C-alpha cells in the first residue's frame, strides 16, 4: 500500500516537472535569453486558422513588429497559403507538432513523425534555417527531448504566459496589464489568437505591443532573440541540472 502511494506521488511529481516550461532533461531548451538589450519575442501558437491569421497579420503590420508563429503541421497542410502570408510578412515560423497531441509517454517513431512531417511541410513552403520546435501543451519529458537532442533540434517554450490565469485571460485589460507587468528583457511571450475562444487575446495584442514599445522594448523573432542571447546562459544543457534530480 505504501509503495502504491509512493509511486503515485512519483508520477505526480514527474508530471509536474514535465509541465514546467523551463525544465527539460535532454537537449537544448530556450524559455528566455539573458540580454542587456530591451528585446522581447512575441509568439503565437496553433493554426494557421483562416480569418484569424489575416487578422493577427494585419495587427502586426500596423504595429510594424515581427513575431514567431508555432504552427500545427495538419493545419499547415490544410492552409499552405496562410503560411505563405506569414512568411511574406517577414515573420518566423516554428514547428508545433503535426497533430498537437501530448508528447509525454509517446514512442520515438510517433515523435519523429510529428516533428519530421511538420518540418518537411514547412520546408516545402520555403522555410530555411533552423526550425524550432515547441511541444504541444509544453509537455516534453523523456523521449521527446532525447529525440530533439539526437536530431540537433532546439525546443522553444516561453517565460510569459498570461492566458494561464483564467481571471487574466477573460479580460483584455488584465491580459495587457499582466503581460506588460511581467515582461522583461529577453522574454518570450506566449499568446493564442487562432481560436474564437481567444478573441480577448486578439484584442489585447495591439495594446500589449504599444505599451511595451512605450517602455522601450523592441520586438524580435525568436531566432533574433536567440542570437542576442547566445553569449549568455539561458541555453540550458543537461549538465546544468543537479544529477540527483534525474537519478532519484
Ligand atoms: Zn498548442
PDB file of C-alpha atoms and ligand atoms in Angstrom:
ATOM      1  CA  UNK A   1       0.000   0.000   0.000  1.00  0.00           C
ATOM      2  CA  UNK A   2       2.767   2.415   0.975  1.00  0.00           C
ATOM      3  CA  UNK A   3       4.546   1.613  -2.265  1.00  0.00           C
ATOM      4  CA  UNK A   4       1.498   2.369  -4.329  1.00  0.00           C
ATOM      5  CA  UNK A   5       1.197   5.756  -2.654  1.00  0.00           C
ATOM      6  CA  UNK A   6       4.903   6.450  -3.210  1.00  0.00           C
ATOM      7  CA  UNK A   7       4.625   5.531  -6.871  1.00  0.00           C
ATOM      8  CA  UNK A   8       1.594   7.759  -7.303  1.00  0.00           C
ATOM      9  CA  UNK A   9       3.485  10.642  -5.688  1.00  0.00           C
ATOM     10  CA  UNK A  10       6.415   9.948  -8.003  1.00  0.00           C
ATOM     11  CA  UNK A  11       4.223  10.027 -11.090  1.00  0.00           C
ATOM     12  CA  UNK A  12       2.577  13.235  -9.914  1.00  0.00           C
ATOM     13  CA  UNK A  13       5.975  14.861  -9.331  1.00  0.00           C
ATOM     14  CA  UNK A  14       7.209  13.770 -12.752  1.00  0.00           C
ATOM     15  CA  UNK A  15       4.067  15.133 -14.369  1.00  0.00           C
ATOM     16  CA  UNK A  16       4.506  18.474 -12.612  1.00  0.00           C
ATOM     17  CA  UNK A  17       8.148  18.664 -13.654  1.00  0.00           C
ATOM     18  CA  UNK A  18       7.240  17.875 -17.255  1.00  0.00           C
ATOM     19  CA  UNK A  19       4.845  20.827 -17.252  1.00  0.00           C
ATOM     20  CA  UNK A  20       7.386  23.422 -16.120  1.00  0.00           C
ATOM     21  CA  UNK A  21       8.316  25.474 -19.173  1.00  0.00           C
ATOM     22  CA  UNK A  22      11.959  25.867 -18.073  1.00  0.00           C
ATOM     23  CA  UNK A  23      12.624  22.218 -17.291  1.00  0.00           C
ATOM     24  CA  UNK A  24      13.990  19.709 -19.768  1.00  0.00           C
ATOM     25  CA  UNK A  25      16.052  16.559 -19.317  1.00  0.00           C
ATOM     26  CA  UNK A  26      17.916  16.458 -22.606  1.00  0.00           C
ATOM     27  CA  UNK A  27      18.743  18.720 -25.480  1.00  0.00           C
ATOM     28  CA  UNK A  28      18.598  22.460 -25.632  1.00  0.00           C
ATOM     29  CA  UNK A  29      15.698  24.427 -24.336  1.00  0.00           C
ATOM     30  CA  UNK A  30      15.055  28.137 -24.570  1.00  0.00           C
ATOM     31  CA  UNK A  31      12.378  29.773 -22.447  1.00  0.00           C
ATOM     32  CA  UNK A  32      14.066  33.196 -22.437  1.00  0.00           C
ATOM     33  CA  UNK A  33      17.523  34.607 -23.066  1.00  0.00           C
ATOM     34  CA  UNK A  34      19.854  36.735 -20.986  1.00  0.00           C
ATOM     35  CA  UNK A  35      20.487  40.025 -22.725  1.00  0.00           C
ATOM     36  CA  UNK A  36      21.121  43.601 -21.741  1.00  0.00           C
ATOM     37  CA  UNK A  37      19.125  44.813 -24.749  1.00  0.00           C
ATOM     38  CA  UNK A  38      15.454  45.568 -24.227  1.00  0.00           C
ATOM     39  CA  UNK A  39      14.190  42.958 -26.671  1.00  0.00           C
ATOM     40  CA  UNK A  40      11.125  40.729 -26.480  1.00  0.00           C
ATOM     41  CA  UNK A  41       9.765  37.946 -28.702  1.00  0.00           C
ATOM     42  CA  UNK A  42       6.051  37.607 -29.292  1.00  0.00           C
ATOM     43  CA  UNK A  43       4.996  34.049 -30.119  1.00  0.00           C
ATOM     44  CA  UNK A  44       1.635  32.730 -31.292  1.00  0.00           C
ATOM     45  CA  UNK A  45       0.761  29.045 -31.019  1.00  0.00           C
ATOM     46  CA  UNK A  46      -1.503  26.840 -33.160  1.00  0.00           C
ATOM     47  CA  UNK A  47      -3.139  27.315 -36.552  1.00  0.00           C
ATOM     48  CA  UNK A  48      -2.777  28.755 -39.093  1.00  0.00           C
ATOM     49  CA  UNK A  49      -6.547  29.321 -38.970  1.00  0.00           C
ATOM     50  CA  UNK A  50      -8.313  31.146 -41.827  1.00  0.00           C
ATOM     51  CA  UNK A  51      -9.558  34.577 -40.778  1.00  0.00           C
ATOM     52  CA  UNK A  52      -7.568  34.672 -37.539  1.00  0.00           C
ATOM     53  CA  UNK A  53      -4.246  34.548 -39.383  1.00  0.00           C
ATOM     54  CA  UNK A  54      -5.122  37.528 -41.572  1.00  0.00           C
ATOM     55  CA  UNK A  55      -6.369  39.410 -38.519  1.00  0.00           C
ATOM     56  CA  UNK A  56      -3.189  38.969 -36.470  1.00  0.00           C
ATOM     57  CA  UNK A  57      -1.010  39.696 -39.512  1.00  0.00           C
ATOM     58  CA  UNK A  58      -2.764  42.995 -40.055  1.00  0.00           C
ATOM     59  CA  UNK A  59      -2.313  43.935 -36.371  1.00  0.00           C
ATOM     60  CA  UNK A  60       1.414  43.122 -36.564  1.00  0.00           C
ATOM     61  CA  UNK A  61       1.738  45.050 -39.838  1.00  0.00           C
ATOM     62  CA  UNK A  62       0.029  48.055 -38.306  1.00  0.00           C
ATOM     63  CA  UNK A  63       2.362  47.958 -35.282  1.00  0.00           C
ATOM     64  CA  UNK A  64       5.352  47.102 -37.522  1.00  0.00           C
ATOM     65  CA  UNK A  65       6.665  44.304 -35.341  1.00  0.00           C
ATOM     66  CA  UNK A  66       7.815  40.778 -36.201  1.00  0.00           C
ATOM     67  CA  UNK A  67       6.528  37.684 -34.384  1.00  0.00           C
ATOM     68  CA  UNK A  68       7.079  33.935 -34.357  1.00  0.00           C
ATOM     69  CA  UNK A  69       4.251  31.519 -35.170  1.00  0.00           C
ATOM     70  CA  UNK A  70       4.424  27.919 -33.903  1.00  0.00           C
ATOM     71  CA  UNK A  71       2.207  26.134 -36.399  1.00  0.00           C
ATOM     72  CA  UNK A  72       0.455  22.759 -36.328  1.00  0.00           C
ATOM     73  CA  UNK A  73       1.513  20.541 -39.273  1.00  0.00           C
ATOM     74  CA  UNK A  74      -2.016  19.377 -40.004  1.00  0.00           C
ATOM     75  CA  UNK A  75      -3.150  22.996 -40.306  1.00  0.00           C
ATOM     76  CA  UNK A  76      -0.109  23.903 -42.408  1.00  0.00           C
ATOM     77  CA  UNK A  77      -1.097  21.107 -44.804  1.00  0.00           C
ATOM     78  CA  UNK A  78      -4.697  22.349 -44.936  1.00  0.00           C
ATOM     79  CA  UNK A  79      -3.828  26.058 -45.331  1.00  0.00           C
ATOM     80  CA  UNK A  80      -0.433  26.458 -47.028  1.00  0.00           C
ATOM     81  CA  UNK A  81      -1.486  29.868 -48.394  1.00  0.00           C
ATOM     82  CA  UNK A  82      -1.712  31.182 -44.828  1.00  0.00           C
ATOM     83  CA  UNK A  83       1.844  30.068 -44.078  1.00  0.00           C
ATOM     84  CA  UNK A  84       2.855  31.880 -47.233  1.00  0.00           C
ATOM     85  CA  UNK A  85       1.248  35.083 -45.966  1.00  0.00           C
ATOM     86  CA  UNK A  86       3.004  34.770 -42.597  1.00  0.00           C
ATOM     87  CA  UNK A  87       6.396  34.274 -44.278  1.00  0.00           C
ATOM     88  CA  UNK A  88       5.871  37.057 -46.834  1.00  0.00           C
ATOM     89  CA  UNK A  89       5.117  39.448 -43.976  1.00  0.00           C
ATOM     90  CA  UNK A  90       8.587  38.690 -42.571  1.00  0.00           C
ATOM     91  CA  UNK A  91       7.623  36.632 -39.532  1.00  0.00           C
ATOM     92  CA  UNK A  92       9.293  33.449 -38.328  1.00  0.00           C
ATOM     93  CA  UNK A  93       7.531  30.097 -38.234  1.00  0.00           C
ATOM     94  CA  UNK A  94       8.238  27.139 -35.970  1.00  0.00           C
ATOM     95  CA  UNK A  95       7.081  23.525 -35.616  1.00  0.00           C
ATOM     96  CA  UNK A  96       4.300  22.856 -33.092  1.00  0.00           C
ATOM     97  CA  UNK A  97       3.960  19.114 -33.993  1.00  0.00           C
ATOM     98  CA  UNK A  98       1.771  17.595 -36.686  1.00  0.00           C
ATOM     99  CA  UNK A  99      -1.351  16.654 -34.753  1.00  0.00           C
ATOM    100  CA  UNK A 100      -0.989  18.601 -31.468  1.00  0.00           C
ATOM    101  CA  UNK A 101      -1.105  15.635 -29.099  1.00  0.00           C
ATOM    102  CA  UNK A 102       0.581  15.481 -25.710  1.00  0.00           C
ATOM    103  CA  UNK A 103       4.155  14.321 -26.278  1.00  0.00           C
ATOM    104  CA  UNK A 104       4.595  12.625 -22.934  1.00  0.00           C
ATOM    105  CA  UNK A 105       4.740   8.793 -22.974  1.00  0.00           C
ATOM    106  CA  UNK A 106       4.866   8.585 -26.780  1.00  0.00           C
ATOM    107  CA  UNK A 107       7.077   6.236 -28.844  1.00  0.00           C
ATOM    108  CA  UNK A 108      10.156   7.549 -30.685  1.00  0.00           C
ATOM    109  CA  UNK A 109       8.501   6.671 -34.007  1.00  0.00           C
ATOM    110  CA  UNK A 110       5.448   8.716 -33.184  1.00  0.00           C
ATOM    111  CA  UNK A 111       7.553  11.687 -32.073  1.00  0.00           C
ATOM    112  CA  UNK A 112       9.810  11.506 -35.131  1.00  0.00           C
ATOM    113  CA  UNK A 113       6.717  11.512 -37.358  1.00  0.00           C
ATOM    114  CA  UNK A 114       5.212  14.517 -35.580  1.00  0.00           C
ATOM    115  CA  UNK A 115       8.411  16.561 -35.870  1.00  0.00           C
ATOM    116  CA  UNK A 116       9.645  15.439 -39.306  1.00  0.00           C
ATOM    117  CA  UNK A 117       6.333  15.656 -41.120  1.00  0.00           C
ATOM    118  CA  UNK A 118       5.767  19.228 -39.971  1.00  0.00           C
ATOM    119  CA  UNK A 119       9.347  20.283 -40.745  1.00  0.00           C
ATOM    120  CA  UNK A 120       9.006  18.783 -44.247  1.00  0.00           C
ATOM    121  CA  UNK A 121       5.779  20.705 -44.864  1.00  0.00           C
ATOM    122  CA  UNK A 122       7.413  23.958 -43.736  1.00  0.00           C
ATOM    123  CA  UNK A 123      10.500  23.302 -45.901  1.00  0.00           C
ATOM    124  CA  UNK A 124       8.220  22.686 -48.896  1.00  0.00           C
ATOM    125  CA  UNK A 125       6.779  26.140 -48.301  1.00  0.00           C
ATOM    126  CA  UNK A 126      10.255  27.664 -48.464  1.00  0.00           C
ATOM    127  CA  UNK A 127      11.265  27.867 -44.805  1.00  0.00           C
ATOM    128  CA  UNK A 128      15.069  27.983 -44.482  1.00  0.00           C
ATOM    129  CA  UNK A 129      17.348  27.983 -41.451  1.00  0.00           C
ATOM    130  CA  UNK A 130      16.625  26.424 -38.071  1.00  0.00           C
ATOM    131  CA  UNK A 131      13.068  25.316 -37.399  1.00  0.00           C
ATOM    132  CA  UNK A 132      12.479  25.486 -33.660  1.00  0.00           C
ATOM    133  CA  UNK A 133      10.122  23.029 -32.012  1.00  0.00           C
ATOM    134  CA  UNK A 134       7.532  23.901 -29.411  1.00  0.00           C
ATOM    135  CA  UNK A 135       5.913  20.888 -27.713  1.00  0.00           C
ATOM    136  CA  UNK A 136       2.108  20.891 -27.557  1.00  0.00           C
ATOM    137  CA  UNK A 137       0.910  21.732 -24.032  1.00  0.00           C
ATOM    138  CA  UNK A 138       4.527  22.315 -23.009  1.00  0.00           C
ATOM    139  CA  UNK A 139       4.927  18.592 -22.152  1.00  0.00           C
ATOM    140  CA  UNK A 140       8.354  17.361 -23.081  1.00  0.00           C
ATOM    141  CA  UNK A 141       9.661  14.569 -20.873  1.00  0.00           C
ATOM    142  CA  UNK A 142      11.920  11.672 -21.844  1.00  0.00           C
ATOM    143  CA  UNK A 143      11.603  10.594 -25.480  1.00  0.00           C
ATOM    144  CA  UNK A 144      10.838  13.985 -26.989  1.00  0.00           C
ATOM    145  CA  UNK A 145      13.889  15.828 -25.574  1.00  0.00           C
ATOM    146  CA  UNK A 146      16.062  12.843 -26.385  1.00  0.00           C
ATOM    147  CA  UNK A 147      14.832  12.891 -29.958  1.00  0.00           C
ATOM    148  CA  UNK A 148      15.325  16.654 -30.216  1.00  0.00           C
ATOM    149  CA  UNK A 149      18.879  16.357 -28.926  1.00  0.00           C
ATOM    150  CA  UNK A 150      19.746  13.447 -31.223  1.00  0.00           C
ATOM    151  CA  UNK A 151      18.460  15.474 -34.154  1.00  0.00           C
ATOM    152  CA  UNK A 152      20.042  18.768 -33.060  1.00  0.00           C
ATOM    153  CA  UNK A 153      16.709  20.472 -32.560  1.00  0.00           C
ATOM    154  CA  UNK A 154      16.091  23.339 -30.202  1.00  0.00           C
ATOM    155  CA  UNK A 155      12.903  23.404 -28.150  1.00  0.00           C
ATOM    156  CA  UNK A 156      11.466  26.832 -27.516  1.00  0.00           C
ATOM    157  CA  UNK A 157       8.999  27.401 -24.699  1.00  0.00           C
ATOM    158  CA  UNK A 158       8.106  30.730 -23.045  1.00  0.00           C
ATOM    159  CA  UNK A 159       8.599  32.867 -19.968  1.00  0.00           C
ATOM    160  CA  UNK A 160       5.387  34.950 -20.018  1.00  0.00           C
ATOM    161  CA  UNK A 161       2.033  33.170 -20.417  1.00  0.00           C
ATOM    162  CA  UNK A 162      -0.854  35.461 -19.398  1.00  0.00           C
ATOM    163  CA  UNK A 163      -3.535  33.020 -20.587  1.00  0.00           C
ATOM    164  CA  UNK A 164      -2.500  30.539 -17.874  1.00  0.00           C
ATOM    165  CA  UNK A 165      -4.667  32.512 -15.466  1.00  0.00           C
ATOM    166  CA  UNK A 166      -8.444  32.450 -16.090  1.00  0.00           C
ATOM    167  CA  UNK A 167      -9.005  35.768 -14.328  1.00  0.00           C
ATOM    168  CA  UNK A 168      -6.423  37.330 -16.668  1.00  0.00           C
ATOM    169  CA  UNK A 169      -7.361  35.586 -19.919  1.00  0.00           C
ATOM    170  CA  UNK A 170     -11.008  36.645 -19.724  1.00  0.00           C
ATOM    171  CA  UNK A 171     -10.255  40.371 -19.746  1.00  0.00           C
ATOM    172  CA  UNK A 172      -8.477  42.447 -22.386  1.00  0.00           C
ATOM    173  CA  UNK A 173      -7.254  44.928 -19.779  1.00  0.00           C
ATOM    174  CA  UNK A 174      -5.940  42.200 -17.490  1.00  0.00           C
ATOM    175  CA  UNK A 175      -4.179  40.480 -20.399  1.00  0.00           C
ATOM    176  CA  UNK A 176      -2.440  43.737 -21.277  1.00  0.00           C
ATOM    177  CA  UNK A 177      -1.569  44.554 -17.679  1.00  0.00           C
ATOM    178  CA  UNK A 178      -0.263  41.080 -16.797  1.00  0.00           C
ATOM    179  CA  UNK A 179       1.842  40.810 -19.948  1.00  0.00           C
ATOM    180  CA  UNK A 180       3.349  44.295 -19.670  1.00  0.00           C
ATOM    181  CA  UNK A 181       3.997  43.978 -15.909  1.00  0.00           C
ATOM    182  CA  UNK A 182       5.644  40.561 -16.226  1.00  0.00           C
ATOM    183  CA  UNK A 183       7.784  41.090 -19.312  1.00  0.00           C
ATOM    184  CA  UNK A 184      11.455  41.927 -19.126  1.00  0.00           C
ATOM    185  CA  UNK A 185      14.446  41.931 -21.486  1.00  0.00           C
ATOM    186  CA  UNK A 186      14.956  38.622 -23.295  1.00  0.00           C
ATOM    187  CA  UNK A 187      11.494  37.236 -22.521  1.00  0.00           C
ATOM    188  CA  UNK A 188       9.348  35.080 -24.797  1.00  0.00           C
ATOM    189  CA  UNK A 189       5.627  35.834 -24.622  1.00  0.00           C
ATOM    190  CA  UNK A 190       3.134  33.066 -25.431  1.00  0.00           C
ATOM    191  CA  UNK A 191      -0.281  34.005 -26.812  1.00  0.00           C
ATOM    192  CA  UNK A 192      -3.073  32.151 -28.635  1.00  0.00           C
ATOM    193  CA  UNK A 193      -5.111  34.052 -31.218  1.00  0.00           C
ATOM    194  CA  UNK A 194      -6.141  31.318 -33.645  1.00  0.00           C
ATOM    195  CA  UNK A 195      -9.427  30.435 -31.898  1.00  0.00           C
ATOM    196  CA  UNK A 196     -12.734  32.266 -31.436  1.00  0.00           C
ATOM    197  CA  UNK A 197     -12.422  31.483 -27.725  1.00  0.00           C
ATOM    198  CA  UNK A 198      -9.263  33.657 -27.642  1.00  0.00           C
ATOM    199  CA  UNK A 199     -10.864  36.799 -29.037  1.00  0.00           C
ATOM    200  CA  UNK A 200      -9.827  38.673 -25.879  1.00  0.00           C
ATOM    201  CA  UNK A 201      -6.194  37.848 -26.570  1.00  0.00           C
ATOM    202  CA  UNK A 202      -6.505  39.074 -30.162  1.00  0.00           C
ATOM    203  CA  UNK A 203      -7.947  42.352 -28.881  1.00  0.00           C
ATOM    204  CA  UNK A 204      -5.158  42.709 -26.316  1.00  0.00           C
ATOM    205  CA  UNK A 205      -2.276  42.332 -28.802  1.00  0.00           C
ATOM    206  CA  UNK A 206      -2.160  45.939 -30.152  1.00  0.00           C
ATOM    207  CA  UNK A 207      -2.137  47.437 -26.653  1.00  0.00           C
ATOM    208  CA  UNK A 208       0.458  44.933 -25.379  1.00  0.00           C
ATOM    209  CA  UNK A 209       2.743  45.970 -28.227  1.00  0.00           C
ATOM    210  CA  UNK A 210       2.110  49.702 -27.761  1.00  0.00           C
ATOM    211  CA  UNK A 211       2.737  49.631 -24.007  1.00  0.00           C
ATOM    212  CA  UNK A 212       5.899  47.537 -24.267  1.00  0.00           C
ATOM    213  CA  UNK A 213       7.187  49.838 -27.021  1.00  0.00           C
ATOM    214  CA  UNK A 214       6.449  52.804 -24.753  1.00  0.00           C
ATOM    215  CA  UNK A 215       8.617  51.143 -22.073  1.00  0.00           C
ATOM    216  CA  UNK A 216      11.458  50.994 -24.591  1.00  0.00           C
ATOM    217  CA  UNK A 217      11.180  47.401 -25.778  1.00  0.00           C
ATOM    218  CA  UNK A 218      11.953  46.286 -29.314  1.00  0.00           C
ATOM    219  CA  UNK A 219      10.242  43.206 -30.766  1.00  0.00           C
ATOM    220  CA  UNK A 220      12.325  40.492 -32.439  1.00  0.00           C
ATOM    221  CA  UNK A 221      11.757  36.985 -33.795  1.00  0.00           C
ATOM    222  CA  UNK A 222      12.803  34.007 -31.653  1.00  0.00           C
ATOM    223  CA  UNK A 223      15.822  33.481 -33.966  1.00  0.00           C
ATOM    224  CA  UNK A 224      16.988  37.043 -33.407  1.00  0.00           C
ATOM    225  CA  UNK A 225      16.399  36.727 -29.674  1.00  0.00           C
ATOM    226  CA  UNK A 226      18.483  33.531 -29.506  1.00  0.00           C
ATOM    227  CA  UNK A 227      21.301  35.214 -31.461  1.00  0.00           C
ATOM    228  CA  UNK A 228      21.300  38.090 -28.972  1.00  0.00           C
ATOM    229  CA  UNK A 229      21.341  35.714 -26.034  1.00  0.00           C
ATOM    230  CA  UNK A 230      23.957  33.283 -27.318  1.00  0.00           C
ATOM    231  CA  UNK A 231      26.845  34.578 -25.232  1.00  0.00           C
ATOM    232  CA  UNK A 232      24.745  34.313 -22.119  1.00  0.00           C
ATOM    233  CA  UNK A 233      23.494  31.443 -20.026  1.00  0.00           C
ATOM    234  CA  UNK A 234      19.875  30.877 -20.945  1.00  0.00           C
ATOM    235  CA  UNK A 235      20.603  27.851 -23.096  1.00  0.00           C
ATOM    236  CA  UNK A 236      20.335  25.097 -20.598  1.00  0.00           C
ATOM    237  CA  UNK A 237      22.021  21.746 -21.071  1.00  0.00           C
ATOM    238  CA  UNK A 238      21.535  18.575 -19.064  1.00  0.00           C
ATOM    239  CA  UNK A 239      24.846  19.231 -17.313  1.00  0.00           C
ATOM    240  CA  UNK A 240      23.410  22.397 -15.783  1.00  0.00           C
ATOM    241  CA  UNK A 241      20.954  20.397 -13.712  1.00  0.00           C
ATOM    242  CA  UNK A 242      21.919  18.684 -10.459  1.00  0.00           C
ATOM    243  CA  UNK A 243      22.416  14.992 -11.211  1.00  0.00           C
ATOM    244  CA  UNK A 244      20.372  13.945  -8.200  1.00  0.00           C
ATOM    245  CA  UNK A 245      17.298  15.478  -9.745  1.00  0.00           C
ATOM    246  CA  UNK A 246      17.260  12.976 -12.587  1.00  0.00           C
ATOM    247  CA  UNK A 247      18.604   9.907 -10.755  1.00  0.00           C
ATOM    248  CA  UNK A 248      16.171   9.638  -7.876  1.00  0.00           C
TER     249      UNK A 248
HETATM  250 ZN1  LIG B   1      -0.667  24.483 -28.969  1.00  0.00          ZN
END
